[in-house]
Short mmCIF file of C-alpha atoms (C1' of nucleotides) in Angstrom, two decimals:
data_model
loop_
_atom_site.label_atom_id
_atom_site.label_comp_id
_atom_site.label_asym_id
_atom_site.label_seq_id
_atom_site.Cartn_x
_atom_site.Cartn_y
_atom_site.Cartn_z
CA MET E 574 52.24 163.61 91.34
CA VAL E 575 53.32 160.30 89.45
CA ASP E 576 50.26 158.99 87.79
CA LYS E 577 48.88 156.22 89.56
CA PRO E 578 46.24 153.61 87.31
CA GLY E 579 43.22 155.00 86.98
CA LEU E 580 40.19 153.75 88.64
CA SER E 581 37.94 150.84 87.17
CA LYS E 582 34.24 150.70 87.10
CA GLY E 583 33.76 148.74 90.66
CA GLU E 584 36.47 150.54 92.51
CA MET E 585 35.22 153.77 91.49
CA THR E 586 31.46 153.25 92.73
CA VAL E 587 33.27 151.62 96.04
CA ALA E 588 35.31 154.90 95.67
CA ARG E 589 32.72 157.09 95.79
CA ILE E 590 30.96 155.88 98.76
CA LEU E 591 33.97 156.57 100.80
CA TRP E 592 33.67 159.85 99.84
CA GLU E 593 30.67 160.58 100.88
CA HIS E 594 30.34 158.93 103.70
CA GLY E 595 34.33 159.46 104.97
CA PRO E 596 36.35 157.21 107.14
CA ALA E 597 34.51 153.96 106.78
CA THR E 598 34.20 149.80 107.14
CA VAL E 599 34.36 147.39 104.95
CA ARG E 600 30.62 146.23 106.70
CA THR E 601 29.90 150.25 105.85
CA ILE E 602 30.59 150.34 102.73
CA HIS E 603 28.40 147.54 102.02
CA ASP E 604 25.74 148.59 103.69
CA ALA E 605 25.62 151.91 102.13
CA GLN E 606 25.26 150.56 98.66
CA ALA E 607 21.93 151.55 96.82
CA ASP E 608 19.77 148.51 96.75
CA GLY E 609 20.24 146.28 93.48
CA GLN E 610 23.71 146.70 93.30
CA GLN E 611 24.78 144.93 95.95
CA MET E 612 28.44 142.98 95.58
CA ASP E 613 29.74 140.85 97.55
CA PHE E 614 31.26 142.35 101.12
CA ALA E 615 34.42 139.91 99.98
CA THR E 616 33.53 141.76 96.90
CA VAL E 617 33.80 144.80 98.62
CA GLN E 618 36.79 144.05 100.36
CA THR E 619 39.05 143.39 97.32
CA TYR E 620 37.77 147.15 95.65
CA LEU E 621 39.29 148.65 98.84
CA ARG E 622 42.36 146.56 99.24
CA ARG E 623 43.26 147.65 95.06
CA LEU E 624 42.50 151.48 96.08
CA GLU E 625 45.12 151.46 98.70
CA SER E 626 47.56 149.28 96.44
CA LYS E 627 46.34 151.84 93.73
CA GLY E 628 47.17 154.77 96.43
CA TYR E 629 43.18 156.53 96.29
CA ALA E 630 42.25 154.90 100.52
CA SER E 631 44.53 154.24 102.63
CA SER E 632 43.20 152.63 105.62
CA VAL E 633 44.28 151.61 109.94
CA LEU E 634 43.88 148.95 111.87
CA GLU E 635 41.19 150.06 114.44
CA GLY E 636 40.68 147.33 117.33
CA LYS E 637 39.74 144.47 114.75
CA THR E 638 38.73 146.49 112.29
CA ARG E 639 40.23 147.78 109.11
CA VAL E 640 38.80 151.25 108.66
CA TYR E 641 39.67 152.59 105.13
CA SER E 642 39.68 156.24 104.17
CA ALA E 643 40.30 158.51 100.38
CA LYS E 644 42.96 159.54 99.88
CA THR E 645 42.65 161.37 96.74
CA LYS E 646 39.51 164.16 96.43
CA ALA E 647 37.50 163.16 94.76
CA LYS E 648 37.66 166.32 92.20
CA THR E 649 41.03 164.72 91.13
CA VAL E 650 39.47 161.76 90.07
CA ILE E 651 36.44 163.13 88.68
CA ARG E 652 38.67 165.73 86.40
CA LYS E 653 40.76 162.22 85.47
CA THR E 654 38.25 161.02 84.45
CA VAL E 655 35.84 162.71 82.64
CA ASP E 656 38.75 163.77 81.19
CA GLU E 657 39.64 160.64 79.61
CA LEU E 658 35.95 160.42 78.31
CA VAL E 659 35.57 163.30 76.84
CA SER E 660 38.73 163.02 75.36
CA ARG E 661 37.55 159.47 73.61
CA LEU E 662 34.02 160.30 73.19
CA PHE E 663 33.92 163.78 72.49
CA GLY E 664 37.20 164.59 71.13
CA GLY E 665 37.85 166.36 73.85
CA GLN E 666 34.87 169.05 73.46
CA SER E 667 33.17 168.71 76.03
CA MET E 668 30.07 171.36 75.18
CA PRO E 669 28.82 168.27 73.36
CA LEU E 670 28.57 166.89 76.48
CA VAL E 671 26.51 169.13 78.60
CA ARG E 672 23.85 169.56 75.66
CA HIS E 673 23.30 165.58 76.15
CA LEU E 674 23.55 166.13 79.80
CA ILE E 675 20.94 168.86 79.43
CA GLU E 676 18.90 167.35 76.74
CA GLU E 677 19.21 163.37 76.68
CA ARG E 678 18.94 163.47 80.73
CA GLY E 679 16.40 165.85 82.48
CA VAL E 680 16.59 168.92 84.10
CA SER E 681 14.80 170.18 86.37
CA ALA E 682 13.18 173.76 87.06
CA ASP E 683 15.04 174.50 89.38
CA GLU E 684 18.55 173.00 87.95
CA LEU E 685 17.85 175.09 85.20
CA ALA E 686 17.59 178.00 87.73
CA GLU E 687 21.02 177.01 88.34
CA LEU E 688 22.22 176.72 85.32
CA ARG E 689 21.47 180.64 84.20
CA LEU E 690 22.90 182.11 87.23
CA LEU E 691 25.77 179.42 86.49
CA ILE E 692 25.98 181.11 83.23
CA GLU E 693 25.39 184.76 83.96
CA ARG E 694 27.58 185.06 86.55
CA LEU E 695 30.72 183.49 83.84
CA GLU E 696 29.71 185.92 81.25
CA GLU E 697 30.16 188.30 83.61
CA GLU E 698 33.29 187.20 84.76
CA GLY E 699 33.93 187.18 80.66
CA LYS E 700 33.17 190.34 79.92
CA GLN E 701 35.71 192.33 82.49
CA SER E 702 39.17 189.63 82.30
CA MET U 740 17.26 144.80 72.08
CA VAL U 741 19.22 142.82 74.13
CA ASP U 742 22.16 145.12 75.62
CA LYS U 743 25.82 144.57 73.93
CA PRO U 744 28.65 144.36 76.39
CA GLY U 745 29.91 147.74 76.70
CA LEU U 746 32.79 148.94 75.02
CA SER U 747 36.08 149.29 76.39
CA LYS U 748 38.42 152.59 75.93
CA GLY U 749 40.04 151.67 73.17
CA GLU U 750 37.42 150.42 71.74
CA MET U 751 35.66 153.51 72.38
CA THR U 752 38.78 155.17 70.13
CA VAL U 753 38.38 153.73 67.46
CA ALA U 754 34.27 153.49 67.18
CA ARG U 755 34.74 157.07 67.77
CA ILE U 756 36.72 157.79 64.19
CA LEU U 757 34.10 155.55 62.58
CA TRP U 758 31.64 157.18 63.58
CA GLU U 759 33.67 161.07 61.69
CA HIS U 760 34.46 159.09 59.13
CA GLY U 761 31.93 156.95 58.35
CA PRO U 762 32.98 153.87 56.75
CA ALA U 763 36.10 152.91 56.62
CA THR U 764 39.16 150.55 56.87
CA VAL U 765 41.67 150.27 59.29
CA ARG U 766 44.82 151.86 57.57
CA THR U 767 42.74 155.20 57.31
CA ILE U 768 41.46 155.19 61.35
CA HIS U 769 44.47 153.98 62.07
CA ASP U 770 46.16 157.30 59.89
CA ALA U 771 43.39 159.07 61.31
CA GLN U 772 44.95 158.45 65.48
CA ALA U 773 45.28 162.18 66.53
CA ASP U 774 49.03 162.46 67.28
CA GLY U 775 50.78 161.68 70.80
CA GLN U 776 47.88 158.87 70.99
CA GLN U 777 48.78 156.43 68.43
CA MET U 778 48.18 152.62 68.91
CA ASP U 779 49.41 150.21 66.47
CA PHE U 780 48.01 149.34 63.43
CA ALA U 781 47.56 146.06 64.10
CA THR U 782 46.08 147.15 67.45
CA VAL U 783 43.58 149.19 65.35
CA GLN U 784 42.69 146.19 63.26
CA THR U 785 42.04 144.02 66.82
CA TYR U 786 39.42 147.12 68.77
CA LEU U 787 37.49 146.91 64.85
CA ARG U 788 37.86 143.00 64.63
CA ARG U 789 35.84 143.13 68.21
CA LEU U 790 34.50 146.17 67.62
CA GLU U 791 32.25 144.02 65.02
CA SER U 792 31.87 140.19 67.14
CA LYS U 793 29.97 142.85 69.84
CA GLY U 794 27.80 144.08 67.35
CA TYR U 795 28.54 147.72 66.52
CA ALA U 796 30.50 147.44 63.01
CA SER U 797 30.14 145.19 60.49
CA SER U 798 32.54 145.20 57.27
CA VAL U 799 32.68 144.32 53.95
CA LEU U 800 35.89 143.15 52.41
CA GLU U 801 36.58 145.63 49.43
CA GLY U 802 38.51 144.48 46.85
CA LYS U 803 41.34 143.05 48.69
CA THR U 804 40.67 145.61 52.58
CA ARG U 805 37.98 145.58 54.00
CA VAL U 806 36.15 148.36 55.12
CA TYR U 807 34.26 148.96 58.32
CA SER U 808 30.77 150.35 59.12
CA ALA U 809 29.73 151.60 63.01
CA LYS U 810 26.54 149.40 63.34
CA THR U 811 25.16 151.71 66.31
CA LYS U 812 24.69 155.21 66.52
CA ALA U 813 27.06 156.81 68.56
CA LYS U 814 24.47 158.92 70.03
CA THR U 815 23.36 155.06 71.68
CA VAL U 816 26.64 154.45 73.05
CA ILE U 817 27.02 157.73 74.19
CA ARG U 818 24.19 157.41 76.38
CA LYS U 819 24.98 154.55 78.02
CA THR U 820 28.45 154.95 78.51
CA VAL U 821 27.34 158.40 80.04
CA ASP U 822 24.92 156.77 82.29
CA GLU U 823 26.94 154.68 83.59
CA LEU U 824 29.40 157.19 84.32
CA VAL U 825 27.17 159.53 86.22
CA SER U 826 25.51 156.33 88.42
CA ARG U 827 28.60 155.93 89.55
CA LEU U 828 29.99 159.12 89.67
CA PHE U 829 27.56 161.37 91.06
CA GLY U 830 24.47 159.10 92.20
CA GLY U 831 23.31 159.31 89.33
CA GLN U 832 22.47 163.26 89.12
CA SER U 833 23.40 164.63 86.06
CA MET U 834 23.74 168.35 87.33
CA PRO U 835 27.25 167.78 89.33
CA LEU U 836 28.85 166.84 86.03
CA VAL U 837 27.13 169.75 84.30
CA ARG U 838 28.33 171.78 86.54
CA HIS U 839 32.11 170.41 86.89
CA LEU U 840 32.18 170.96 83.30
CA ILE U 841 31.08 174.07 83.02
CA GLU U 842 33.25 175.57 85.79
CA GLU U 843 36.17 172.86 86.20
CA ARG U 844 36.50 172.28 81.77
CA GLY U 845 36.98 176.48 79.90
CA VAL U 846 33.32 176.98 78.29
CA SER U 847 33.88 180.06 75.62
CA ALA U 848 31.52 183.20 74.93
CA ASP U 849 30.05 182.02 72.32
CA GLU U 850 29.63 177.95 73.71
CA LEU U 851 27.83 180.19 76.89
CA ALA U 852 25.86 181.77 74.54
CA GLU U 853 24.73 178.82 73.38
CA LEU U 854 24.05 177.46 76.20
CA ARG U 855 22.20 180.46 77.39
CA LEU U 856 19.67 179.63 74.62
CA LEU U 857 19.40 175.94 75.18
CA ILE U 858 18.79 177.16 78.75
CA GLU U 859 15.52 179.17 77.76
CA ARG U 860 14.24 177.28 75.03
CA LEU U 861 14.06 174.54 77.78
CA GLU U 862 12.44 177.19 80.20
CA GLU U 863 10.10 178.13 78.11
CA GLU U 864 9.09 174.78 77.71
CA GLY U 865 9.44 173.16 80.82
CA LYS U 866 6.42 176.89 81.91
CA GLN U 867 3.72 175.27 79.69
CA SER U 868 4.49 171.38 80.32
"C1'" DC K 276 60.39 136.22 37.36
"C1'" DT K 277 61.81 137.66 41.87
"C1'" DT K 278 60.91 140.99 45.84
"C1'" DG K 279 59.06 143.52 48.43
"C1'" DC K 280 55.64 146.36 50.02
"C1'" DA K 281 50.29 146.96 52.08
"C1'" DC K 282 47.18 144.02 54.38
"C1'" DA K 283 43.98 140.14 55.61
"C1'" DG K 284 43.77 136.85 59.33
"C1'" DG K 285 45.17 134.50 63.28
"C1'" DT K 286 47.22 133.50 67.75
"C1'" DA K 287 49.18 135.33 71.99
"C1'" DC K 288 49.40 136.77 76.16
"C1'" DA K 289 51.16 140.17 80.16
"C1'" DT K 290 47.46 142.31 83.14
"C1'" DT K 291 43.67 144.34 84.93
"C1'" DT K 292 38.52 143.27 86.22
"C1'" DG K 293 35.02 140.73 88.76
"C1'" DT K 294 33.85 138.48 91.60
"C1'" DA K 295 34.72 135.61 95.27
"C1'" DC K 296 35.69 131.51 98.31
"C1'" DG K 297 38.63 129.79 102.31
"C1'" DT K 298 40.98 129.77 106.32
"C1'" DG K 299 42.27 131.55 110.54
"C1'" DT K 300 41.35 135.08 114.73
"C1'" DA K 301 39.33 137.54 118.48
"C1'" DC K 302 35.73 138.92 121.10
"C1'" DG K 303 31.34 138.02 122.93
"C1'" DA K 304 27.06 134.68 124.57
"C1'" DT K 305 26.39 130.25 126.52
"C1'" DA N 406 35.82 126.03 128.27
"C1'" DT N 407 32.73 126.20 123.84
"C1'" DC N 408 30.52 128.00 119.52
"C1'" DG N 409 29.35 130.91 116.53
"C1'" DT N 410 29.82 136.31 114.68
"C1'" DA N 411 32.11 138.88 112.00
"C1'" DC N 412 36.04 140.34 110.18
"C1'" DA N 413 41.13 140.97 107.94
"C1'" DC N 414 44.06 138.64 104.24
"C1'" DG N 415 45.32 135.64 101.50
"C1'" DT N 416 44.28 133.14 96.77
"C1'" DA N 417 41.18 132.11 93.25
"C1'" DC N 418 40.32 132.23 88.92
"C1'" DA N 419 37.57 133.42 84.97
"C1'" DA N 420 36.59 137.42 81.31
"C1'" DA N 421 37.93 141.80 79.68
"C1'" DT N 422 41.34 145.14 77.91
"C1'" DG N 423 45.72 146.52 75.97
"C1'" DT N 424 49.01 145.76 72.81
"C1'" DA N 425 50.90 143.93 69.40
"C1'" DC N 426 53.59 139.49 66.48
"C1'" DC N 427 53.68 136.63 62.95
"C1'" DT N 428 52.14 134.24 58.44
"C1'" DG N 429 50.07 134.38 53.65
"C1'" DT N 430 49.23 136.45 49.93
"C1'" DG N 431 48.43 139.22 45.86
"C1'" DC N 432 50.08 143.22 44.09
"C1'" DA N 433 53.26 145.84 41.63
"C1'" DA N 434 58.16 147.83 40.88
"C1'" DG N 435 62.22 146.32 38.76
#
DNA sequence: CTTGCACAGGTACATTTGTACGTGTACGAT
DNA sequence: ATCGTACACGTACAAATGTACCTGTGCAAG
């Protein structure tokens, strides 16, 4: 796997919508934008085109509309992006970021419970390996 | 607080070294680079200059060398950057990122213990508020 | 004194990114 | 047959970014 150039912020925003909705047209994605962060139809189109040329998406002309599909899994892009960030901002340590997320941005009671379970599970695994 | 333009990746890398070392010269920062991700002396210089022009750093000429200091706290930049990322990649939800960090990138036993404490503390706080 | 380092500061420049306009065309309504 | 609508697709272009060279100058070694 040759490493494709990374995604820019705008491309990422569009990519995320693509992952969520599955195969979609420019319009679908354009309309799916969260209010307040609208980008022009043509802009979305450009991002999609770039996504495709970078190898992150593929498309087929279906009738007269082009339908784009994600070609790279969200997880892959997320991993790469997060790794990047962690390395640049925290010297490769993930804990500081985890701490930041939990402390600085709210975590609901439910999420807290989920986290607890996650941790307990990992502690178990740790013990026996 | 007018929001200054964000930091680019390169600038962030340099900014981080600046935060760690405290006031430093171009050379100090250049030499402090983790092996393998060396950037040219002049490149570091440029980033520092840009950091200053964006208002994230300040500098004084000390004798014949210029000494740069961070002007914005790491936490501020981190918050902004992470918020950005979380919003673009996870639609504003931080839990998916926390999960990713814990599951996909290793967490040592010690860190796990720390996390457990952190969670317990938050659970306590939650109960009484 | 002369030469060479070590830096500061200015300038350069190709890419990438954000953002979008304009043209051409197929299809459905008049 | 004609028009408006909805797209695809090519093109545009300024700003941001990554990356670095070049020039001048003071200091220190010869």
